PDB file of C-alpha atoms in Angstrom:
ATOM      1  CA  MET Q   1       0.000   0.000   0.000  1.00  0.00           C
ATOM      2  CA  PHE Q   2       1.186   3.501  -0.793  1.00  0.00           C
ATOM      3  CA  SER Q   3       1.593   6.212   1.807  1.00  0.00           C
ATOM      4  CA  ASP Q   4      -1.455   8.403   2.384  1.00  0.00           C
ATOM      5  CA  SER Q   5       0.072  11.316   0.481  1.00  0.00           C
ATOM      6  CA  GLN Q   6       0.403   9.133  -2.644  1.00  0.00           C
ATOM      7  CA  VAL Q   7      -3.306   8.296  -2.814  1.00  0.00           C
ATOM      8  CA  PRO Q   8      -4.766  10.230  -5.763  1.00  0.00           C
ATOM      9  CA  THR Q   9      -7.388  12.935  -5.398  1.00  0.00           C
ATOM     10  CA  ASP Q  10     -10.604  12.806  -7.403  1.00  0.00           C
ATOM     11  CA  VAL Q  11     -10.754  15.960  -9.523  1.00  0.00           C
ATOM     12  CA  ASP Q  12     -14.550  16.240  -9.388  1.00  0.00           C
ATOM     13  CA  THR Q  13     -15.081  15.909  -5.624  1.00  0.00           C
ATOM     14  CA  GLY Q  14     -11.703  16.781  -4.150  1.00  0.00           C
ATOM     15  CA  PHE Q  15     -11.832  13.542  -2.128  1.00  0.00           C
ATOM     16  CA  GLN Q  16      -8.873  11.212  -1.896  1.00  0.00           C
ATOM     17  CA  ASP Q  17      -9.739   8.172  -3.996  1.00  0.00           C
ATOM     18  CA  TRP Q  18      -8.934   5.062  -1.966  1.00  0.00           C
ATOM     19  CA  ASP Q  19     -10.962   2.813  -4.285  1.00  0.00           C
ATOM     20  CA  CYS Q  20      -9.040   3.170  -7.528  1.00  0.00           C
ATOM     21  CA  PRO Q  21      -6.066   1.144  -8.829  1.00  0.00           C
ATOM     22  CA  LEU Q  22      -3.649   4.062  -8.375  1.00  0.00           C
ATOM     23  CA  ALA Q  23      -4.254   3.930  -4.613  1.00  0.00           C
ATOM     24  CA  PHE Q  24      -2.561   0.518  -4.481  1.00  0.00           C
ATOM     25  CA  ASP Q  25       0.934  -0.645  -5.301  1.00  0.00           C
ATOM     26  CA  MET Q  26      -0.215  -3.321  -7.740  1.00  0.00           C
ATOM     27  CA  ASN Q  27       3.298  -4.162  -8.871  1.00  0.00           C
ATOM     28  CA  LYS Q  28       4.352  -4.839  -5.289  1.00  0.00           C
ATOM     29  CA  MET Q  29       1.330  -7.077  -4.787  1.00  0.00           C
ATOM     30  CA  VAL Q  30       2.252  -9.053  -7.905  1.00  0.00           C
ATOM     31  CA  GLN Q  31       5.807  -9.419  -6.604  1.00  0.00           C
ATOM     32  CA  THR Q  32       4.483 -10.578  -3.226  1.00  0.00           C
ATOM     33  CA  ILE Q  33       2.352 -13.276  -4.854  1.00  0.00           C
ATOM     34  CA  GLN Q  34       5.282 -14.420  -6.995  1.00  0.00           C
ATOM     35  CA  SER Q  35       7.617 -14.478  -3.991  1.00  0.00           C
ATOM     36  CA  THR Q  36       5.136 -16.459  -1.898  1.00  0.00           C
ATOM     37  CA  ARG Q  37       4.636 -18.955  -4.716  1.00  0.00           C
ATOM     38  CA  LYS Q  38       8.396 -19.453  -4.969  1.00  0.00           C
ATOM     39  CA  GLN Q  39       8.618 -20.087  -1.224  1.00  0.00           C
ATOM     40  CA  LEU Q  40       5.995 -22.802  -1.539  1.00  0.00           C
ATOM     41  CA  GLU Q  41       7.585 -24.336  -4.636  1.00  0.00           C
ATOM     42  CA  ASP Q  42      10.947 -24.532  -2.873  1.00  0.00           C
ATOM     43  CA  LEU Q  43       9.479 -26.567   0.007  1.00  0.00           C
ATOM     44  CA  PRO Q  44      10.046 -30.335  -0.039  1.00  0.00           C
ATOM     45  CA  GLY Q  45       6.694 -31.901  -0.899  1.00  0.00           C
ATOM     46  CA  CYS Q  46       4.316 -29.766  -2.929  1.00  0.00           C
ATOM     47  CA  GLY Q  47       1.443 -30.398  -0.537  1.00  0.00           C
ATOM     48  CA  LYS Q  48       3.320 -29.462   2.630  1.00  0.00           C
ATOM     49  CA  SER Q  49       1.375 -27.072   4.823  1.00  0.00           C
ATOM     50  CA  VAL Q  50       3.117 -23.829   5.662  1.00  0.00           C
ATOM     51  CA  GLU Q  51       2.118 -20.382   6.813  1.00  0.00           C
ATOM     52  CA  VAL Q  52       3.635 -17.573   4.770  1.00  0.00           C
ATOM     53  CA  HIS Q  53       2.492 -14.218   6.054  1.00  0.00           C
ATOM     54  CA  SER Q  54       2.626 -10.939   4.195  1.00  0.00           C
ATOM     55  CA  SER Q  55       1.766  -7.546   5.592  1.00  0.00           C
ATOM     56  CA  PHE Q  56       1.198  -6.052   2.137  1.00  0.00           C
ATOM     57  CA  ALA Q  57      -2.465  -5.416   2.823  1.00  0.00           C
ATOM     58  CA  SER Q  58      -4.401  -6.043   6.002  1.00  0.00           C
ATOM     59  CA  GLN Q  59      -7.485  -3.887   6.326  1.00  0.00           C
ATOM     60  CA  TRP Q  60     -10.366  -5.824   7.768  1.00  0.00           C
ATOM     61  CA  ALA Q  61     -13.189  -3.404   8.397  1.00  0.00           C
ATOM     62  CA  ASN Q  62     -15.321  -4.532  11.328  1.00  0.00           C
ATOM     63  CA  PRO Q  63     -15.151  -8.298  10.604  1.00  0.00           C
ATOM     64  CA  GLN Q  64     -17.985 -10.409  11.936  1.00  0.00           C
ATOM     65  CA  LYS Q  65     -17.086 -11.825  15.334  1.00  0.00           C
ATOM     66  CA  ASP Q  66     -19.035 -15.037  14.715  1.00  0.00           C
ATOM     67  CA  VAL Q  67     -17.366 -15.874  11.400  1.00  0.00           C
ATOM     68  CA  ASN Q  68     -16.228 -19.293  12.698  1.00  0.00           C
ATOM     69  CA  SER Q  69     -19.809 -20.279  13.476  1.00  0.00           C
ATOM     70  CA  LYS Q  70     -21.088 -19.740   9.923  1.00  0.00           C
ATOM     71  CA  LEU Q  71     -20.668 -23.407   9.030  1.00  0.00           C
ATOM     72  CA  PRO Q  72     -21.774 -26.303  11.278  1.00  0.00           C
ATOM     73  CA  PRO Q  73     -18.968 -28.767  12.084  1.00  0.00           C
ATOM     74  CA  LYS Q  74     -20.834 -31.607  10.346  1.00  0.00           C
ATOM     75  CA  ALA Q  75     -21.101 -29.600   7.134  1.00  0.00           C
ATOM     76  CA  LEU Q  76     -17.399 -28.758   7.257  1.00  0.00           C
ATOM     77  CA  ASP Q  77     -16.497 -32.415   7.865  1.00  0.00           C
ATOM     78  CA  SER Q  78     -18.673 -33.452   4.939  1.00  0.00           C
ATOM     79  CA  LEU Q  79     -16.995 -30.938   2.647  1.00  0.00           C
ATOM     80  CA  ARG Q  80     -13.557 -32.062   3.817  1.00  0.00           C
ATOM     81  CA  ASN Q  81     -14.411 -35.693   3.056  1.00  0.00           C
ATOM     82  CA  THR Q  82     -15.686 -34.695  -0.384  1.00  0.00           C
ATOM     83  CA  VAL Q  83     -12.412 -32.937  -1.150  1.00  0.00           C
ATOM     84  CA  LEU Q  84     -10.339 -35.914  -0.001  1.00  0.00           C
ATOM     85  CA  HIS Q  85     -12.449 -38.260  -2.118  1.00  0.00           C
ATOM     86  CA  ARG Q  86     -12.189 -36.039  -5.205  1.00  0.00           C
ATOM     87  CA  LEU Q  87      -8.416 -35.869  -4.815  1.00  0.00           C
ATOM     88  CA  ASN Q  88      -8.141 -39.578  -4.006  1.00  0.00           C
ATOM     89  CA  VAL Q  89      -6.185 -39.037  -0.787  1.00  0.00           C
ATOM     90  CA  GLU Q  90      -6.721 -40.205   2.780  1.00  0.00           C
ATOM     91  CA  SER Q  91      -5.907 -37.073   4.752  1.00  0.00           C
ATOM     92  CA  THR Q  92      -5.472 -33.320   4.346  1.00  0.00           C
ATOM     93  CA  GLU Q  93      -1.707 -33.781   4.730  1.00  0.00           C
ATOM     94  CA  GLU Q  94      -1.760 -35.713   1.429  1.00  0.00           C
ATOM     95  CA  ILE Q  95      -3.445 -32.975  -0.599  1.00  0.00           C
ATOM     96  CA  PRO Q  96      -1.040 -32.576  -3.555  1.00  0.00           C
ATOM     97  CA  PHE Q  97      -1.009 -28.785  -3.752  1.00  0.00           C
ATOM     98  CA  SER Q  98      -0.768 -25.664  -1.635  1.00  0.00           C
ATOM     99  CA  LEU Q  99      -2.963 -22.579  -1.842  1.00  0.00           C
ATOM    100  CA  ILE Q 100      -2.169 -18.892  -1.840  1.00  0.00           C
ATOM    101  CA  LEU Q 101      -5.304 -16.975  -0.872  1.00  0.00           C
ATOM    102  CA  VAL Q 102      -5.303 -13.412  -2.175  1.00  0.00           C
ATOM    103  CA  ASP Q 103      -8.011 -10.944  -1.148  1.00  0.00           C
ATOM    104  CA  GLY Q 104      -8.559  -7.509  -2.610  1.00  0.00           C
ATOM    105  CA  ILE Q 105     -11.159  -5.174  -4.082  1.00  0.00           C
ATOM    106  CA  LEU Q 106      -9.373  -4.726  -7.422  1.00  0.00           C
ATOM    107  CA  LEU Q 107      -7.822  -8.134  -8.073  1.00  0.00           C
ATOM    108  CA  PHE Q 108      -9.645  -8.557 -11.373  1.00  0.00           C
ATOM    109  CA  TYR Q 109      -8.994  -5.112 -12.757  1.00  0.00           C
ATOM    110  CA  ASP Q 110      -6.881  -5.211 -15.909  1.00  0.00           C
ATOM    111  CA  ASP Q 111      -4.303  -2.565 -16.651  1.00  0.00           C
ATOM    112  CA  ALA Q 112      -2.625  -2.870 -20.017  1.00  0.00           C
ATOM    113  CA  ASN Q 113       0.384  -0.913 -18.756  1.00  0.00           C
ATOM    114  CA  ASN Q 114       1.032  -2.887 -15.566  1.00  0.00           C
ATOM    115  CA  GLU Q 115       0.851  -6.411 -14.238  1.00  0.00           C
ATOM    116  CA  SER Q 116      -2.435  -7.345 -12.610  1.00  0.00           C
ATOM    117  CA  PRO Q 117      -2.624  -9.324  -9.339  1.00  0.00           C
ATOM    118  CA  GLY Q 118      -5.486 -11.286 -10.863  1.00  0.00           C
ATOM    119  CA  SER Q 119      -3.247 -12.461 -13.682  1.00  0.00           C
ATOM    120  CA  GLU Q 120      -1.152 -14.267 -11.060  1.00  0.00           C
ATOM    121  CA  CYS Q 121      -4.180 -16.217  -9.815  1.00  0.00           C
ATOM    122  CA  ASP Q 122      -5.056 -19.600 -11.307  1.00  0.00           C
ATOM    123  CA  THR Q 123      -8.691 -19.260 -10.337  1.00  0.00           C
ATOM    124  CA  GLY Q 124     -10.806 -16.614  -8.660  1.00  0.00           C
ATOM    125  CA  LEU Q 125     -13.993 -16.025  -6.717  1.00  0.00           C
ATOM    126  CA  PHE Q 126     -15.889 -12.759  -7.127  1.00  0.00           C
ATOM    127  CA  ILE Q 127     -18.460 -12.316  -4.369  1.00  0.00           C
ATOM    128  CA  TYR Q 128     -20.793  -9.446  -5.143  1.00  0.00           C
ATOM    129  CA  ALA Q 129     -23.610  -7.591  -3.398  1.00  0.00           C
ATOM    130  CA  GLN Q 130     -26.215  -5.187  -4.701  1.00  0.00           C
ATOM    131  CA  TYR Q 131     -25.909  -1.410  -4.465  1.00  0.00           C
ATOM    132  CA  GLU Q 132     -28.081  -1.021  -1.367  1.00  0.00           C
ATOM    133  CA  THR Q 133     -26.205  -3.731   0.524  1.00  0.00           C
ATOM    134  CA  LEU Q 134     -22.787  -2.376  -0.402  1.00  0.00           C
ATOM    135  CA  LYS Q 135     -23.753   1.142   0.594  1.00  0.00           C
ATOM    136  CA  GLN Q 136     -25.154   0.020   3.935  1.00  0.00           C
ATOM    137  CA  ARG Q 137     -22.030  -2.002   4.722  1.00  0.00           C
ATOM    138  CA  ARG Q 138     -19.621   0.735   3.687  1.00  0.00           C
ATOM    139  CA  GLU Q 139     -21.365   3.485   5.608  1.00  0.00           C
ATOM    140  CA  ALA Q 140     -21.595   1.282   8.718  1.00  0.00           C
ATOM    141  CA  ARG Q 141     -17.836   0.849   8.859  1.00  0.00           C
ATOM    142  CA  SER Q 142     -15.670   2.709  11.289  1.00  0.00           C
ATOM    143  CA  ALA Q 143     -12.428   4.456  10.350  1.00  0.00           C
ATOM    144  CA  TYR Q 144      -9.736   2.643   8.383  1.00  0.00           C
ATOM    145  CA  VAL Q 145      -6.181   2.242   9.583  1.00  0.00           C
ATOM    146  CA  THR Q 146      -3.964   3.433   6.720  1.00  0.00           C
ATOM    147  CA  LYS Q 147      -0.213   3.309   6.312  1.00  0.00           C
ATOM    148  CA  ASP Q 148       0.218   6.738   7.870  1.00  0.00           C
ATOM    149  CA  GLY Q 149      -2.883   7.280   9.976  1.00  0.00           C
ATOM    150  CA  ILE Q 150      -6.674   7.000   9.953  1.00  0.00           C
ATOM    151  CA  TRP Q 151      -9.181   7.486   7.128  1.00  0.00           C
ATOM    152  CA  GLU Q 152     -12.908   8.068   7.486  1.00  0.00           C
ATOM    153  CA  ASP Q 153     -15.197   8.268   4.466  1.00  0.00           C
ATOM    154  CA  PRO Q 154     -16.643  11.780   4.159  1.00  0.00           C
ATOM    155  CA  PRO Q 155     -20.418  12.161   3.592  1.00  0.00           C
ATOM    156  CA  GLY Q 156     -21.455  11.115   0.089  1.00  0.00           C
ATOM    157  CA  TYR Q 157     -18.254   9.144  -0.493  1.00  0.00           C
ATOM    158  CA  PHE Q 158     -19.992   5.925  -1.494  1.00  0.00           C
ATOM    159  CA  ASP Q 159     -22.105   7.476  -4.245  1.00  0.00           C
ATOM    160  CA  SER Q 160     -19.398   9.781  -5.565  1.00  0.00           C
ATOM    161  CA  ILE Q 161     -16.355   7.468  -5.352  1.00  0.00           C
ATOM    162  CA  VAL Q 162     -16.950   3.878  -4.218  1.00  0.00           C
ATOM    163  CA  TRP Q 163     -19.890   2.803  -6.401  1.00  0.00           C
ATOM    164  CA  PRO Q 164     -18.758   4.524  -9.633  1.00  0.00           C
ATOM    165  CA  ASN Q 165     -15.308   2.937  -9.225  1.00  0.00           C
ATOM    166  CA  PHE Q 166     -16.791  -0.473  -8.524  1.00  0.00           C
ATOM    167  CA  VAL Q 167     -18.743  -0.332 -11.784  1.00  0.00           C
ATOM    168  CA  LYS Q 168     -15.916   1.230 -13.789  1.00  0.00           C
ATOM    169  CA  TYR Q 169     -13.166  -1.176 -12.799  1.00  0.00           C
ATOM    170  CA  HIS Q 170     -15.328  -4.291 -13.040  1.00  0.00           C
ATOM    171  CA  SER Q 171     -17.151  -3.383 -16.240  1.00  0.00           C
ATOM    172  CA  ASN Q 172     -16.000  -6.486 -18.125  1.00  0.00           C
ATOM    173  CA  LEU Q 173     -17.128  -8.834 -15.361  1.00  0.00           C
ATOM    174  CA  ILE Q 174     -20.412  -6.980 -14.902  1.00  0.00           C
ATOM    175  CA  ALA Q 175     -21.119  -6.985 -18.639  1.00  0.00           C
ATOM    176  CA  ALA Q 176     -20.619 -10.754 -18.676  1.00  0.00           C
ATOM    177  CA  HIS Q 177     -22.575 -11.251 -15.444  1.00  0.00           C
ATOM    178  CA  PRO Q 178     -25.355  -8.639 -15.280  1.00  0.00           C
ATOM    179  CA  GLU Q 179     -26.618 -10.158 -12.042  1.00  0.00           C
ATOM    180  CA  ILE Q 180     -23.744  -8.382 -10.278  1.00  0.00           C
ATOM    181  CA  THR Q 181     -25.570  -5.080 -10.578  1.00  0.00           C
ATOM    182  CA  ASP Q 182     -29.122  -4.074 -11.388  1.00  0.00           C
ATOM    183  CA  ARG Q 183     -27.822  -1.434 -13.786  1.00  0.00           C
ATOM    184  CA  LYS Q 184     -26.812  -2.084 -17.377  1.00  0.00           C
ATOM    185  CA  VAL Q 185     -23.052  -1.740 -17.763  1.00  0.00           C
ATOM    186  CA  THR Q 186     -21.093  -1.548 -20.992  1.00  0.00           C
ATOM    187  CA  SER Q 187     -17.874  -3.532 -21.109  1.00  0.00           C
ATOM    188  CA  ALA Q 188     -14.650  -1.574 -21.172  1.00  0.00           C
ATOM    189  CA  GLY Q 189     -13.880  -3.383 -24.397  1.00  0.00           C
ATOM    190  CA  GLY Q 190     -11.497  -6.070 -25.495  1.00  0.00           C
ATOM    191  CA  GLN Q 191     -11.597  -9.803 -24.929  1.00  0.00           C
ATOM    192  CA  LYS Q 192     -11.766 -11.397 -21.527  1.00  0.00           C
ATOM    193  CA  SER Q 193      -8.413 -11.844 -19.890  1.00  0.00           C
ATOM    194  CA  ALA Q 194      -7.394 -15.350 -18.876  1.00  0.00           C
ATOM    195  CA  HIS Q 195      -8.130 -14.741 -15.210  1.00  0.00           C
ATOM    196  CA  GLU Q 196     -11.501 -13.124 -15.942  1.00  0.00           C
ATOM    197  CA  ALA Q 197     -12.543 -16.227 -17.838  1.00  0.00           C
ATOM    198  CA  ASN Q 198     -11.687 -18.374 -14.802  1.00  0.00           C
ATOM    199  CA  VAL Q 199     -13.537 -16.365 -12.154  1.00  0.00           C
ATOM    200  CA  ALA Q 200     -16.538 -17.878 -10.379  1.00  0.00           C
ATOM    201  CA  ILE Q 201     -19.314 -15.431  -9.546  1.00  0.00           C
ATOM    202  CA  CYS Q 202     -21.610 -15.696  -6.550  1.00  0.00           C
ATOM    203  CA  SER Q 203     -23.791 -13.414  -4.459  1.00  0.00           C
ATOM    204  CA  SER Q 204     -23.157 -12.513  -0.831  1.00  0.00           C
ATOM    205  CA  ASP Q 205     -26.881 -13.206  -0.351  1.00  0.00           C
ATOM    206  CA  MET Q 206     -26.179 -16.898  -0.900  1.00  0.00           C
ATOM    207  CA  PRO Q 207     -25.915 -19.104   2.187  1.00  0.00           C
ATOM    208  CA  PHE Q 208     -22.352 -19.311   3.484  1.00  0.00           C
ATOM    209  CA  LYS Q 209     -22.188 -23.024   2.697  1.00  0.00           C
ATOM    210  CA  ASP Q 210     -23.125 -22.419  -0.950  1.00  0.00           C
ATOM    211  CA  THR Q 211     -20.425 -19.758  -1.308  1.00  0.00           C
ATOM    212  CA  LEU Q 212     -17.849 -22.121   0.171  1.00  0.00           C
ATOM    213  CA  ASP Q 213     -18.966 -24.871  -2.201  1.00  0.00           C
ATOM    214  CA  VAL Q 214     -18.418 -22.551  -5.184  1.00  0.00           C
ATOM    215  CA  CYS Q 215     -14.964 -21.655  -3.903  1.00  0.00           C
ATOM    216  CA  VAL Q 216     -13.922 -25.271  -3.334  1.00  0.00           C
ATOM    217  CA  GLU Q 217     -15.291 -26.340  -6.705  1.00  0.00           C
ATOM    218  CA  SER Q 218     -13.276 -23.572  -8.391  1.00  0.00           C
ATOM    219  CA  ILE Q 219     -10.089 -24.831  -6.768  1.00  0.00           C
ATOM    220  CA  LEU Q 220     -10.746 -28.481  -7.543  1.00  0.00           C
ATOM    221  CA  GLY Q 221     -11.786 -27.622 -11.083  1.00  0.00           C
ATOM    222  CA  GLU Q 222      -8.521 -25.783 -11.699  1.00  0.00           C
ATOM    223  CA  TRP Q 223      -6.536 -28.695 -10.260  1.00  0.00           C
ATOM    224  CA  ASN Q 224      -8.367 -31.165 -12.511  1.00  0.00           C
ATOM    225  CA  ARG Q 225      -7.747 -28.926 -15.515  1.00  0.00           C
ATOM    226  CA  ARG Q 226      -4.024 -28.869 -14.781  1.00  0.00           C
ATOM    227  CA  GLN Q 227      -3.942 -32.631 -14.323  1.00  0.00           C
ATOM    228  CA  GLN Q 228      -5.631 -33.155 -17.678  1.00  0.00           C
ATOM    229  CA  ILE Q 229      -3.140 -30.857 -19.412  1.00  0.00           C
ATOM    230  CA  GLN Q 230      -0.236 -32.692 -17.791  1.00  0.00           C
ATOM    231  CA  ALA Q 231      -1.663 -36.062 -18.820  1.00  0.00           C
ATOM    232  CA  GLN Q 232      -1.847 -34.953 -22.456  1.00  0.00           C
ATOM    233  CA  ARG Q 233       1.818 -34.001 -22.608  1.00  0.00           C
TER     234      ARG Q 233
END
């Protein structure tokens, strides 16, 4: 993340624009993903579990305190057994791959002049919410801890900065998946990038279990795709 003074200012409102690509050091994020992947690849045993922490971006805004209770233990055990069966292994320690989980509001934004974090991802999950829900959540948040201090959204920030940027920088995804927004959006143009074509879309209104199922299926689907390619070589 850039320092606060490097965050651009919107010319129309005079607000600092924390929701645009120029507010983030995208190149550094790409380098962090690449570095983390190399650390995992250098470990003996490709499925070995390891915790690799990065402080590149950590800005949880009022996370739900009961997040661990969203899925009943029996449902989680069932999903775990399904994964083990699909991968034909006996335990989680035998899973033949490691995961790098990358979270960010602009992962799937394409910039022709710079590398995109999304281009480093083998598969993606785009969880959307409608305008009213997003606005309610954003305006209910407390101040953000930034690199140099504290940021609070000024009045009208969502409608003048957050929502227009959300639509602008996800126009290709929204054009392909109009359910993301109730407003017609024209694509920014050009063909889908490789990572856009491999992004699963689901609503935050879905039950937590259904969202998790979509995420797991995306991961397993990508693994199966890679295995098929390798088998054809």
